[in-house]
Amino acid sequence: MTAPVHSDASTHLTLGQEAQDQLFRAARTANTFTDEPVTDEQVAAIYELVKYGPTSMNQQPLRVVLVRSAEARERLVPHMSRGNRAKTSTAPLVAVLAADLDFHEELPRLVPTMDNPQKIFADPAVRAASARFNAGLQIGYFILGVRAAGLAAGPMSGFDPEGVTAEFFPDGRHQALLVVNIGRPGPDAWRDRLPRLGYDEVVRSV
């Protein structure tokens, strides 16, 4: 992999260049992994960091299932798209990231300064939309946390969400949103970097 190119803009950030590269410029979606295990301690360290990322009203709807056993892997792989099955079978660790659609039950503890915060989410449709949006925010933090741990993430939306939800969240209160392979990158782990939109294409002032 070629060395990251630092633009002049990066000098305006207080985060060091090495950390910028590790989290963003040099980080890539991995498609192959070594067989080095990913430990529970590493995952705990990742979560203990990324749990501080902001969510609306401190909702924290993200829930994570670590697919470790061979039996659980066999249940997951058939729900993956064909192009994702082989790497999901061999990755050191696979995480299923989901939204807790009944996150509001935790709000009295998470927002103790507010009287009856659950009432805002009494409508199941409103609650589900908020759960998915805020869990999506937390998924972004989680991927950056994996990179901060010196590991590579291979996030995949190519799977049957209903099948994975039924398989790993049969209680009916969760919805699977993303499957992520995690580990040390293996041989030929990266595809060519795809283009990114420029600042002037994305940002405008009013």
mmCIF file of C-alpha atoms in Angstrom:
data_model
loop_
_atom_site.group_PDB
_atom_site.id
_atom_site.type_symbol
_atom_site.label_atom_id
_atom_site.label_comp_id
_atom_site.label_asym_id
_atom_site.label_seq_id
_atom_site.Cartn_x
_atom_site.Cartn_y
_atom_site.Cartn_z
ATOM 1 C CA MET A 1 0.000 0.000 0.000
ATOM 2 C CA THR A 2 1.309 3.437 -0.882
ATOM 3 C CA ALA A 3 2.004 5.940 1.867
ATOM 4 C CA PRO A 4 -0.845 8.375 2.612
ATOM 5 C CA VAL A 5 -0.672 11.794 1.030
ATOM 6 C CA HIS A 6 -1.052 14.581 3.567
ATOM 7 C CA SER A 7 -2.843 17.668 2.331
ATOM 8 C CA ASP A 8 -2.175 21.081 3.806
ATOM 9 C CA ALA A 9 -5.616 20.862 5.410
ATOM 10 C CA SER A 10 -4.445 18.091 7.740
ATOM 11 C CA THR A 11 -2.103 20.503 9.519
ATOM 12 C CA HIS A 12 -5.170 22.323 10.878
ATOM 13 C CA LEU A 13 -6.161 19.248 12.902
ATOM 14 C CA THR A 14 -4.918 18.701 16.444
ATOM 15 C CA LEU A 15 -4.872 14.913 16.007
ATOM 16 C CA GLY A 16 -1.389 13.764 15.017
ATOM 17 C CA GLN A 17 -0.654 12.767 11.412
ATOM 18 C CA GLU A 18 0.011 9.148 12.367
ATOM 19 C CA ALA A 19 -3.348 8.836 14.097
ATOM 20 C CA GLN A 20 -5.090 10.574 11.181
ATOM 21 C CA ASP A 21 -3.579 8.003 8.830
ATOM 22 C CA GLN A 22 -4.442 5.041 11.047
ATOM 23 C CA LEU A 23 -8.069 6.059 11.406
ATOM 24 C CA PHE A 24 -8.721 7.434 7.932
ATOM 25 C CA ARG A 25 -6.146 7.816 5.153
ATOM 26 C CA ALA A 26 -4.286 4.509 5.470
ATOM 27 C CA ALA A 27 -7.256 2.517 6.769
ATOM 28 C CA ARG A 28 -9.049 0.334 4.248
ATOM 29 C CA THR A 29 -11.890 -2.142 4.140
ATOM 30 C CA ALA A 30 -10.196 -5.528 4.500
ATOM 31 C CA ASN A 31 -11.240 -8.522 2.416
ATOM 32 C CA THR A 32 -8.713 -11.034 3.761
ATOM 33 C CA PHE A 33 -7.371 -11.596 7.263
ATOM 34 C CA THR A 34 -4.629 -13.486 9.030
ATOM 35 C CA ASP A 35 -5.573 -16.198 11.505
ATOM 36 C CA GLU A 36 -4.452 -14.105 14.497
ATOM 37 C CA PRO A 37 -7.326 -14.156 17.015
ATOM 38 C CA VAL A 38 -9.236 -11.057 18.076
ATOM 39 C CA THR A 39 -9.669 -11.278 21.839
ATOM 40 C CA ASP A 40 -12.575 -10.307 24.040
ATOM 41 C CA GLU A 41 -10.217 -7.865 25.732
ATOM 42 C CA GLN A 42 -9.574 -6.096 22.421
ATOM 43 C CA VAL A 43 -13.284 -5.836 21.676
ATOM 44 C CA ALA A 44 -13.963 -4.549 25.194
ATOM 45 C CA ALA A 45 -11.273 -1.879 24.748
ATOM 46 C CA ILE A 46 -12.862 -0.852 21.444
ATOM 47 C CA TYR A 47 -16.289 -0.544 23.030
ATOM 48 C CA GLU A 48 -15.015 1.317 26.091
ATOM 49 C CA LEU A 49 -13.616 3.938 23.700
ATOM 50 C CA VAL A 50 -16.439 4.287 21.189
ATOM 51 C CA LYS A 51 -19.273 4.302 23.726
ATOM 52 C CA TYR A 52 -18.507 7.995 24.230
ATOM 53 C CA GLY A 53 -19.560 8.871 20.675
ATOM 54 C CA PRO A 54 -22.697 11.057 20.741
ATOM 55 C CA THR A 55 -26.201 9.831 20.029
ATOM 56 C CA SER A 56 -29.488 11.722 20.143
ATOM 57 C CA MET A 57 -30.685 11.927 23.756
ATOM 58 C CA ASN A 58 -27.910 9.492 24.688
ATOM 59 C CA GLN A 59 -30.026 6.667 23.225
ATOM 60 C CA GLN A 60 -27.191 4.174 22.622
ATOM 61 C CA PRO A 61 -29.331 1.677 20.668
ATOM 62 C CA LEU A 62 -26.404 -0.298 19.200
ATOM 63 C CA ARG A 63 -26.224 -3.963 20.195
ATOM 64 C CA VAL A 64 -23.426 -6.318 19.145
ATOM 65 C CA VAL A 65 -23.288 -10.087 18.772
ATOM 66 C CA LEU A 66 -19.782 -11.551 18.411
ATOM 67 C CA VAL A 67 -19.995 -14.623 16.200
ATOM 68 C CA ARG A 68 -17.186 -16.806 17.546
ATOM 69 C CA SER A 69 -18.249 -20.446 17.565
ATOM 70 C CA ALA A 70 -18.179 -22.653 14.485
ATOM 71 C CA GLU A 71 -21.858 -23.428 15.025
ATOM 72 C CA ALA A 72 -22.808 -19.745 15.047
ATOM 73 C CA ARG A 73 -20.651 -19.074 11.976
ATOM 74 C CA GLU A 74 -22.477 -21.854 10.122
ATOM 75 C CA ARG A 75 -25.777 -20.185 11.000
ATOM 76 C CA LEU A 76 -24.595 -16.798 9.761
ATOM 77 C CA VAL A 77 -22.808 -17.589 6.503
ATOM 78 C CA PRO A 78 -25.872 -18.798 4.513
ATOM 79 C CA HIS A 79 -27.495 -15.399 5.090
ATOM 80 C CA MET A 80 -24.524 -13.554 3.558
ATOM 81 C CA SER A 81 -24.438 -12.661 -0.130
ATOM 82 C CA ARG A 82 -22.336 -15.075 -2.179
ATOM 83 C CA GLY A 83 -19.442 -12.635 -2.500
ATOM 84 C CA ASN A 84 -19.240 -12.251 1.286
ATOM 85 C CA ARG A 85 -19.483 -15.885 2.367
ATOM 86 C CA ALA A 86 -15.882 -17.016 2.041
ATOM 87 C CA LYS A 87 -14.351 -14.098 3.931
ATOM 88 C CA THR A 88 -17.050 -14.307 6.599
ATOM 89 C CA SER A 89 -16.235 -17.999 7.041
ATOM 90 C CA THR A 90 -12.529 -17.353 7.607
ATOM 91 C CA ALA A 91 -12.313 -13.971 9.380
ATOM 92 C CA PRO A 92 -10.950 -14.233 12.954
ATOM 93 C CA LEU A 93 -14.030 -12.488 14.317
ATOM 94 C CA VAL A 94 -17.402 -11.508 12.902
ATOM 95 C CA ALA A 95 -19.677 -8.999 14.620
ATOM 96 C CA VAL A 96 -23.351 -8.564 13.888
ATOM 97 C CA LEU A 97 -24.369 -4.981 14.648
ATOM 98 C CA ALA A 98 -28.009 -4.318 15.399
ATOM 99 C CA ALA A 99 -30.379 -1.645 16.653
ATOM 100 C CA ASP A 100 -32.398 -2.210 19.825
ATOM 101 C CA LEU A 101 -35.860 -1.053 18.763
ATOM 102 C CA ASP A 102 -36.895 -0.826 22.423
ATOM 103 C CA PHE A 103 -33.926 1.288 23.483
ATOM 104 C CA HIS A 104 -36.360 3.676 25.191
ATOM 105 C CA GLU A 105 -36.638 1.289 28.126
ATOM 106 C CA GLU A 106 -33.094 2.303 29.137
ATOM 107 C CA LEU A 107 -33.682 6.054 28.856
ATOM 108 C CA PRO A 108 -34.610 6.724 32.514
ATOM 109 C CA ARG A 109 -31.099 5.506 33.401
ATOM 110 C CA LEU A 110 -29.367 7.132 30.435
ATOM 111 C CA VAL A 111 -31.131 10.497 30.684
ATOM 112 C CA PRO A 112 -31.704 10.867 34.454
ATOM 113 C CA THR A 113 -32.213 14.629 34.164
ATOM 114 C CA MET A 114 -35.379 14.185 32.101
ATOM 115 C CA ASP A 115 -38.808 13.221 33.429
ATOM 116 C CA ASN A 116 -40.303 10.238 31.579
ATOM 117 C CA PRO A 117 -38.094 10.388 28.466
ATOM 118 C CA GLN A 118 -39.750 7.239 27.112
ATOM 119 C CA LYS A 119 -42.903 9.166 26.198
ATOM 120 C CA ILE A 120 -41.115 10.805 23.253
ATOM 121 C CA PHE A 121 -40.762 7.375 21.672
ATOM 122 C CA ALA A 122 -44.178 5.918 22.436
ATOM 123 C CA ASP A 123 -44.884 5.558 18.695
ATOM 124 C CA PRO A 124 -43.143 2.335 17.549
ATOM 125 C CA ALA A 125 -42.463 3.726 14.063
ATOM 126 C CA VAL A 126 -40.789 6.855 15.456
ATOM 127 C CA ARG A 127 -38.829 4.734 17.919
ATOM 128 C CA ALA A 128 -37.624 2.300 15.249
ATOM 129 C CA ALA A 129 -36.475 5.088 12.924
ATOM 130 C CA SER A 130 -34.553 6.755 15.738
ATOM 131 C CA ALA A 131 -33.018 3.437 16.792
ATOM 132 C CA ARG A 132 -31.750 2.707 13.288
ATOM 133 C CA PHE A 133 -30.370 6.214 12.780
ATOM 134 C CA ASN A 134 -28.527 6.384 16.088
ATOM 135 C CA ALA A 135 -27.258 2.806 15.855
ATOM 136 C CA GLY A 136 -25.906 3.826 12.443
ATOM 137 C CA LEU A 137 -23.959 6.620 14.112
ATOM 138 C CA GLN A 138 -22.570 4.154 16.615
ATOM 139 C CA ILE A 139 -21.604 1.736 13.843
ATOM 140 C CA GLY A 140 -19.391 4.456 12.382
ATOM 141 C CA TYR A 141 -17.747 4.945 15.765
ATOM 142 C CA PHE A 142 -17.312 1.182 16.122
ATOM 143 C CA ILE A 143 -15.454 0.883 12.814
ATOM 144 C CA LEU A 144 -13.129 3.722 13.806
ATOM 145 C CA GLY A 145 -12.596 1.983 17.152
ATOM 146 C CA VAL A 146 -11.549 -1.204 15.357
ATOM 147 C CA ARG A 147 -9.000 0.853 13.413
ATOM 148 C CA ALA A 148 -7.820 2.548 16.611
ATOM 149 C CA ALA A 149 -7.049 -0.919 17.989
ATOM 150 C CA GLY A 150 -4.716 -1.553 15.054
ATOM 151 C CA LEU A 151 -7.157 -3.962 13.446
ATOM 152 C CA ALA A 152 -8.959 -3.879 10.120
ATOM 153 C CA ALA A 153 -12.727 -3.889 9.627
ATOM 154 C CA GLY A 154 -14.608 -5.380 6.730
ATOM 155 C CA PRO A 155 -18.140 -3.965 7.006
ATOM 156 C CA MET A 156 -20.747 -5.707 4.840
ATOM 157 C CA SER A 157 -24.311 -4.742 4.000
ATOM 158 C CA GLY A 158 -24.572 -7.684 1.601
ATOM 159 C CA PHE A 159 -26.651 -10.052 3.700
ATOM 160 C CA ASP A 160 -30.277 -10.955 4.372
ATOM 161 C CA PRO A 161 -31.224 -8.623 7.249
ATOM 162 C CA GLU A 162 -34.434 -10.439 8.062
ATOM 163 C CA GLY A 163 -32.685 -13.807 8.104
ATOM 164 C CA VAL A 164 -29.819 -12.597 10.301
ATOM 165 C CA THR A 165 -32.246 -10.827 12.620
ATOM 166 C CA ALA A 166 -34.346 -13.981 13.019
ATOM 167 C CA GLU A 167 -31.228 -16.114 13.566
ATOM 168 C CA PHE A 168 -29.459 -13.983 16.161
ATOM 169 C CA PHE A 169 -32.185 -11.714 17.593
ATOM 170 C CA PRO A 170 -35.289 -13.914 17.871
ATOM 171 C CA ASP A 171 -36.778 -11.709 20.600
ATOM 172 C CA GLY A 172 -38.263 -9.366 17.976
ATOM 173 C CA ARG A 173 -36.898 -6.190 19.560
ATOM 174 C CA HIS A 174 -33.692 -5.937 17.526
ATOM 175 C CA GLN A 175 -32.911 -5.344 13.870
ATOM 176 C CA ALA A 176 -29.630 -6.406 12.261
ATOM 177 C CA LEU A 177 -28.020 -3.519 10.363
ATOM 178 C CA LEU A 178 -24.473 -4.551 9.443
ATOM 179 C CA VAL A 179 -22.090 -7.494 9.586
ATOM 180 C CA VAL A 180 -18.402 -6.678 10.170
ATOM 181 C CA ASN A 181 -15.383 -8.931 9.775
ATOM 182 C CA ILE A 182 -12.549 -7.970 12.151
ATOM 183 C CA GLY A 183 -8.894 -8.942 12.322
ATOM 184 C CA ARG A 184 -5.376 -8.299 11.098
ATOM 185 C CA PRO A 185 -5.344 -7.742 7.336
ATOM 186 C CA GLY A 186 -4.091 -10.709 5.320
ATOM 187 C CA PRO A 187 -2.458 -10.978 1.886
ATOM 188 C CA ASP A 188 -4.058 -8.882 -0.861
ATOM 189 C CA ALA A 189 -6.520 -7.492 1.663
ATOM 190 C CA TRP A 190 -7.149 -4.236 -0.189
ATOM 191 C CA ARG A 191 -8.730 -3.219 -3.440
ATOM 192 C CA ASP A 192 -7.638 0.000 -5.112
ATOM 193 C CA ARG A 193 -8.737 3.122 -3.262
ATOM 194 C CA LEU A 194 -11.922 4.482 -4.821
ATOM 195 C CA PRO A 195 -12.330 8.226 -5.480
ATOM 196 C CA ARG A 196 -13.704 10.549 -2.826
ATOM 197 C CA LEU A 197 -15.761 13.671 -3.392
ATOM 198 C CA GLY A 198 -13.886 16.909 -2.869
ATOM 199 C CA TYR A 199 -14.611 19.576 -0.292
ATOM 200 C CA ASP A 200 -16.148 21.958 -2.847
ATOM 201 C CA GLU A 201 -18.490 19.230 -4.055
ATOM 202 C CA VAL A 202 -19.840 18.529 -0.570
ATOM 203 C CA VAL A 203 -19.660 21.724 1.492
ATOM 204 C CA ARG A 204 -21.283 25.100 0.934
ATOM 205 C CA SER A 205 -21.822 28.140 3.107
ATOM 206 C CA VAL A 206 -25.087 30.051 3.307
#
